[in-house]
Amino acid sequence: MSGPTLAEAKAQARALRRALAGAGTAISHAQALEMVAAQHGARDWNTLHARLSVPEPALPWRLGQSVRGRYLGQAFAGQLTGLSQRGTLIAVTIRLDRPIDTVRFESFSNLRRRLHGVVGAEGVSPRRTSDGQPQLVLER
């Protein structure tokens, strides 16, 4: 989540109230909280407070971690070089230890050294190949 923590938002409200009081405009603490909420795109302080109180879900992997799995039916081993939460899904970038051929056709090949994909918390991509298999599966 981008933006302040709950403590930082409250500190912003206190600083705003002090700054306005120093400029001759007195506002209540509640008004300062509402102004901070508006600055962060929330409807009101209660909405911002609720948003900031929800902990971010912990990702099941970490940057630099070694991973194994299957991509388009090919086994791989590599290292996580990119990781970001996208709602309930996780975008991953994997630098492979050895390139893999992602084409099953014998007279053509496409070697990949890096993979980009999206998986759920269990490590399985919601996207499927034409035969119904997940495009990307990370072993746990």
JSON list of N, CA and C in Angstrom, two decimals, residues 45-86:
[
{"chain": "A", "resi": 45, "resn": "TRP", "atom": "N", "xyz": [-12.29, 11.00, 7.54]},
{"chain": "A", "resi": 45, "resn": "TRP", "atom": "CA", "xyz": [-11.26, 10.43, 8.39]},
{"chain": "A", "resi": 45, "resn": "TRP", "atom": "C", "xyz": [-11.55, 8.96, 8.73]},
{"chain": "A", "resi": 46, "resn": "ASN", "atom": "N", "xyz": [-12.83, 8.62, 8.97]},
{"chain": "A", "resi": 46, "resn": "ASN", "atom": "CA", "xyz": [-13.16, 7.23, 9.30]},
{"chain": "A", "resi": 46, "resn": "ASN", "atom": "C", "xyz": [-12.77, 6.28, 8.17]},
{"chain": "A", "resi": 47, "resn": "THR", "atom": "N", "xyz": [-12.99, 6.71, 6.94]},
{"chain": "A", "resi": 47, "resn": "THR", "atom": "CA", "xyz": [-12.63, 5.89, 5.79]},
{"chain": "A", "resi": 47, "resn": "THR", "atom": "C", "xyz": [-11.12, 5.71, 5.71]},
{"chain": "A", "resi": 48, "resn": "LEU", "atom": "N", "xyz": [-10.37, 6.79, 5.86]},
{"chain": "A", "resi": 48, "resn": "LEU", "atom": "CA", "xyz": [-8.91, 6.69, 5.83]},
{"chain": "A", "resi": 48, "resn": "LEU", "atom": "C", "xyz": [-8.40, 5.84, 6.98]},
{"chain": "A", "resi": 49, "resn": "HIS", "atom": "N", "xyz": [-8.95, 6.02, 8.16]},
{"chain": "A", "resi": 49, "resn": "HIS", "atom": "CA", "xyz": [-8.54, 5.24, 9.33]},
{"chain": "A", "resi": 49, "resn": "HIS", "atom": "C", "xyz": [-8.76, 3.75, 9.07]},
{"chain": "A", "resi": 50, "resn": "ALA", "atom": "N", "xyz": [-9.91, 3.39, 8.51]},
{"chain": "A", "resi": 50, "resn": "ALA", "atom": "CA", "xyz": [-10.20, 1.99, 8.22]},
{"chain": "A", "resi": 50, "resn": "ALA", "atom": "C", "xyz": [-9.22, 1.43, 7.19]},
{"chain": "A", "resi": 51, "resn": "ARG", "atom": "N", "xyz": [-8.93, 2.22, 6.15]},
{"chain": "A", "resi": 51, "resn": "ARG", "atom": "CA", "xyz": [-8.00, 1.78, 5.11]},
{"chain": "A", "resi": 51, "resn": "ARG", "atom": "C", "xyz": [-6.60, 1.55, 5.68]},
{"chain": "A", "resi": 52, "resn": "LEU", "atom": "N", "xyz": [-6.16, 2.46, 6.54]},
{"chain": "A", "resi": 52, "resn": "LEU", "atom": "CA", "xyz": [-4.81, 2.36, 7.09]},
{"chain": "A", "resi": 52, "resn": "LEU", "atom": "C", "xyz": [-4.70, 1.31, 8.19]},
{"chain": "A", "resi": 53, "resn": "SER", "atom": "N", "xyz": [-5.82, 0.89, 8.75]},
{"chain": "A", "resi": 53, "resn": "SER", "atom": "CA", "xyz": [-5.80, -0.09, 9.84]},
{"chain": "A", "resi": 53, "resn": "SER", "atom": "C", "xyz": [-5.71, -1.52, 9.34]},
{"chain": "A", "resi": 54, "resn": "VAL", "atom": "N", "xyz": [-6.00, -1.76, 8.07]},
{"chain": "A", "resi": 54, "resn": "VAL", "atom": "CA", "xyz": [-5.96, -3.11, 7.52]},
{"chain": "A", "resi": 54, "resn": "VAL", "atom": "C", "xyz": [-4.51, -3.45, 7.20]},
{"chain": "A", "resi": 55, "resn": "PRO", "atom": "N", "xyz": [-3.98, -4.51, 7.80]},
{"chain": "A", "resi": 55, "resn": "PRO", "atom": "CA", "xyz": [-2.59, -4.87, 7.51]},
{"chain": "A", "resi": 55, "resn": "PRO", "atom": "C", "xyz": [-2.46, -5.42, 6.09]},
{"chain": "A", "resi": 56, "resn": "GLU", "atom": "N", "xyz": [-1.33, -5.15, 5.48]},
{"chain": "A", "resi": 56, "resn": "GLU", "atom": "CA", "xyz": [-1.07, -5.69, 4.15]},
{"chain": "A", "resi": 56, "resn": "GLU", "atom": "C", "xyz": [-0.84, -7.19, 4.28]},
{"chain": "A", "resi": 57, "resn": "PRO", "atom": "N", "xyz": [-1.37, -7.98, 3.34]},
{"chain": "A", "resi": 57, "resn": "PRO", "atom": "CA", "xyz": [-1.14, -9.41, 3.42]},
{"chain": "A", "resi": 57, "resn": "PRO", "atom": "C", "xyz": [0.34, -9.72, 3.18]},
{"chain": "A", "resi": 58, "resn": "ALA", "atom": "N", "xyz": [0.84, -10.68, 3.91]},
{"chain": "A", "resi": 58, "resn": "ALA", "atom": "CA", "xyz": [2.24, -11.07, 3.74]},
{"chain": "A", "resi": 58, "resn": "ALA", "atom": "C", "xyz": [2.38, -11.89, 2.46]},
{"chain": "A", "resi": 59, "resn": "LEU", "atom": "N", "xyz": [3.39, -11.59, 1.68]},
{"chain": "A", "resi": 59, "resn": "LEU", "atom": "CA", "xyz": [3.63, -12.35, 0.46]},
{"chain": "A", "resi": 59, "resn": "LEU", "atom": "C", "xyz": [4.29, -13.68, 0.81]},
{"chain": "A", "resi": 60, "resn": "PRO", "atom": "N", "xyz": [3.93, -14.75, 0.11]},
{"chain": "A", "resi": 60, "resn": "PRO", "atom": "CA", "xyz": [4.50, -16.06, 0.43]},
{"chain": "A", "resi": 60, "resn": "PRO", "atom": "C", "xyz": [5.96, -16.22, -0.02]},
{"chain": "A", "resi": 61, "resn": "TRP", "atom": "N", "xyz": [6.47, -15.28, -0.80]},
{"chain": "A", "resi": 61, "resn": "TRP", "atom": "CA", "xyz": [7.85, -15.34, -1.27]},
{"chain": "A", "resi": 61, "resn": "TRP", "atom": "C", "xyz": [8.54, -14.02, -0.97]},
{"chain": "A", "resi": 62, "resn": "ARG", "atom": "N", "xyz": [9.84, -13.99, -1.16]},
{"chain": "A", "resi": 62, "resn": "ARG", "atom": "CA", "xyz": [10.59, -12.74, -0.96]},
{"chain": "A", "resi": 62, "resn": "ARG", "atom": "C", "xyz": [11.59, -12.57, -2.10]},
{"chain": "A", "resi": 63, "resn": "LEU", "atom": "N", "xyz": [11.96, -11.33, -2.36]},
{"chain": "A", "resi": 63, "resn": "LEU", "atom": "CA", "xyz": [12.94, -11.04, -3.41]},
{"chain": "A", "resi": 63, "resn": "LEU", "atom": "C", "xyz": [14.24, -11.78, -3.13]},
{"chain": "A", "resi": 64, "resn": "GLY", "atom": "N", "xyz": [14.83, -12.30, -4.19]},
{"chain": "A", "resi": 64, "resn": "GLY", "atom": "CA", "xyz": [16.10, -13.01, -4.06]},
{"chain": "A", "resi": 64, "resn": "GLY", "atom": "C", "xyz": [15.94, -14.48, -3.72]},
{"chain": "A", "resi": 65, "resn": "GLN", "atom": "N", "xyz": [14.73, -14.91, -3.41]},
{"chain": "A", "resi": 65, "resn": "GLN", "atom": "CA", "xyz": [14.50, -16.30, -3.03]},
{"chain": "A", "resi": 65, "resn": "GLN", "atom": "C", "xyz": [14.65, -17.21, -4.24]},
{"chain": "A", "resi": 66, "resn": "SER", "atom": "N", "xyz": [15.24, -18.39, -4.03]},
{"chain": "A", "resi": 66, "resn": "SER", "atom": "CA", "xyz": [15.32, -19.40, -5.08]},
{"chain": "A", "resi": 66, "resn": "SER", "atom": "C", "xyz": [13.97, -20.09, -5.19]},
{"chain": "A", "resi": 67, "resn": "VAL", "atom": "N", "xyz": [13.52, -20.30, -6.42]},
{"chain": "A", "resi": 67, "resn": "VAL", "atom": "CA", "xyz": [12.23, -20.95, -6.66]},
{"chain": "A", "resi": 67, "resn": "VAL", "atom": "C", "xyz": [12.37, -22.00, -7.75]},
{"chain": "A", "resi": 68, "resn": "ARG", "atom": "N", "xyz": [11.47, -22.95, -7.74]},
{"chain": "A", "resi": 68, "resn": "ARG", "atom": "CA", "xyz": [11.36, -23.97, -8.77]},
{"chain": "A", "resi": 68, "resn": "ARG", "atom": "C", "xyz": [9.90, -24.02, -9.21]},
{"chain": "A", "resi": 69, "resn": "GLY", "atom": "N", "xyz": [9.68, -24.56, -10.40]},
{"chain": "A", "resi": 69, "resn": "GLY", "atom": "CA", "xyz": [8.32, -24.70, -10.85]},
{"chain": "A", "resi": 69, "resn": "GLY", "atom": "C", "xyz": [8.25, -25.13, -12.30]},
{"chain": "A", "resi": 70, "resn": "ARG", "atom": "N", "xyz": [7.10, -24.83, -12.92]},
{"chain": "A", "resi": 70, "resn": "ARG", "atom": "CA", "xyz": [6.88, -25.16, -14.32]},
{"chain": "A", "resi": 70, "resn": "ARG", "atom": "C", "xyz": [6.30, -23.93, -15.01]},
{"chain": "A", "resi": 71, "resn": "TYR", "atom": "N", "xyz": [6.83, -23.65, -16.22]},
{"chain": "A", "resi": 71, "resn": "TYR", "atom": "CA", "xyz": [6.33, -22.55, -17.04]},
{"chain": "A", "resi": 71, "resn": "TYR", "atom": "C", "xyz": [6.03, -23.11, -18.41]},
{"chain": "A", "resi": 72, "resn": "LEU", "atom": "N", "xyz": [4.79, -23.02, -18.84]},
{"chain": "A", "resi": 72, "resn": "LEU", "atom": "CA", "xyz": [4.35, -23.58, -20.13]},
{"chain": "A", "resi": 72, "resn": "LEU", "atom": "C", "xyz": [4.79, -25.03, -20.27]},
{"chain": "A", "resi": 73, "resn": "GLY", "atom": "N", "xyz": [4.69, -25.77, -19.17]},
{"chain": "A", "resi": 73, "resn": "GLY", "atom": "CA", "xyz": [5.02, -27.19, -19.18]},
{"chain": "A", "resi": 73, "resn": "GLY", "atom": "C", "xyz": [6.48, -27.52, -19.00]},
{"chain": "A", "resi": 74, "resn": "GLN", "atom": "N", "xyz": [7.35, -26.53, -18.94]},
{"chain": "A", "resi": 74, "resn": "GLN", "atom": "CA", "xyz": [8.79, -26.77, -18.81]},
{"chain": "A", "resi": 74, "resn": "GLN", "atom": "C", "xyz": [9.23, -26.52, -17.37]},
{"chain": "A", "resi": 75, "resn": "ALA", "atom": "N", "xyz": [9.99, -27.46, -16.82]},
{"chain": "A", "resi": 75, "resn": "ALA", "atom": "CA", "xyz": [10.50, -27.30, -15.46]},
{"chain": "A", "resi": 75, "resn": "ALA", "atom": "C", "xyz": [11.58, -26.22, -15.45]},
{"chain": "A", "resi": 76, "resn": "PHE", "atom": "N", "xyz": [11.66, -25.47, -14.36]},
{"chain": "A", "resi": 76, "resn": "PHE", "atom": "CA", "xyz": [12.68, -24.43, -14.25]},
{"chain": "A", "resi": 76, "resn": "PHE", "atom": "C", "xyz": [13.12, -24.28, -12.80]},
{"chain": "A", "resi": 77, "resn": "ALA", "atom": "N", "xyz": [14.27, -23.65, -12.64]},
{"chain": "A", "resi": 77, "resn": "ALA", "atom": "CA", "xyz": [14.76, -23.20, -11.34]},
{"chain": "A", "resi": 77, "resn": "ALA", "atom": "C", "xyz": [15.30, -21.80, -11.56]},
{"chain": "A", "resi": 78, "resn": "GLY", "atom": "N", "xyz": [15.13, -20.93, -10.59]},
{"chain": "A", "resi": 78, "resn": "GLY", "atom": "CA", "xyz": [15.60, -19.56, -10.75]},
{"chain": "A", "resi": 78, "resn": "GLY", "atom": "C", "xyz": [15.51, -18.78, -9.46]},
{"chain": "A", "resi": 79, "resn": "GLN", "atom": "N", "xyz": [15.63, -17.46, -9.62]},
{"chain": "A", "resi": 79, "resn": "GLN", "atom": "CA", "xyz": [15.62, -16.56, -8.48]},
{"chain": "A", "resi": 79, "resn": "GLN", "atom": "C", "xyz": [14.59, -15.47, -8.71]},
{"chain": "A", "resi": 80, "resn": "LEU", "atom": "N", "xyz": [13.81, -15.14, -7.68]},
{"chain": "A", "resi": 80, "resn": "LEU", "atom": "CA", "xyz": [12.82, -14.07, -7.78]},
{"chain": "A", "resi": 80, "resn": "LEU", "atom": "C", "xyz": [13.51, -12.72, -7.81]},
{"chain": "A", "resi": 81, "resn": "THR", "atom": "N", "xyz": [13.30, -11.98, -8.92]},
{"chain": "A", "resi": 81, "resn": "THR", "atom": "CA", "xyz": [13.89, -10.65, -9.04]},
{"chain": "A", "resi": 81, "resn": "THR", "atom": "C", "xyz": [12.84, -9.55, -9.02]},
{"chain": "A", "resi": 82, "resn": "GLY", "atom": "N", "xyz": [11.57, -9.93, -9.10]},
{"chain": "A", "resi": 82, "resn": "GLY", "atom": "CA", "xyz": [10.48, -8.96, -9.03]},
{"chain": "A", "resi": 82, "resn": "GLY", "atom": "C", "xyz": [9.29, -9.58, -8.34]},
{"chain": "A", "resi": 83, "resn": "LEU", "atom": "N", "xyz": [8.63, -8.80, -7.49]},
{"chain": "A", "resi": 83, "resn": "LEU", "atom": "CA", "xyz": [7.52, -9.32, -6.70]},
{"chain": "A", "resi": 83, "resn": "LEU", "atom": "C", "xyz": [6.62, -8.17, -6.30]},
{"chain": "A", "resi": 84, "resn": "SER", "atom": "N", "xyz": [5.33, -8.23, -6.68]},
{"chain": "A", "resi": 84, "resn": "SER", "atom": "CA", "xyz": [4.41, -7.17, -6.27]},
{"chain": "A", "resi": 84, "resn": "SER", "atom": "C", "xyz": [3.00, -7.72, -6.15]},
{"chain": "A", "resi": 85, "resn": "GLN", "atom": "N", "xyz": [2.28, -7.21, -5.17]},
{"chain": "A", "resi": 85, "resn": "GLN", "atom": "CA", "xyz": [0.90, -7.61, -4.92]},
{"chain": "A", "resi": 85, "resn": "GLN", "atom": "C", "xyz": [-0.01, -6.86, -5.88]},
{"chain": "A", "resi": 86, "resn": "ARG", "atom": "N", "xyz": [-0.93, -7.58, -6.50]},
{"chain": "A", "resi": 86, "resn": "ARG", "atom": "CA", "xyz": [-1.93, -6.97, -7.39]},
{"chain": "A", "resi": 86, "resn": "ARG", "atom": "C", "xyz": [-3.30, -7.51, -6.99]}
]
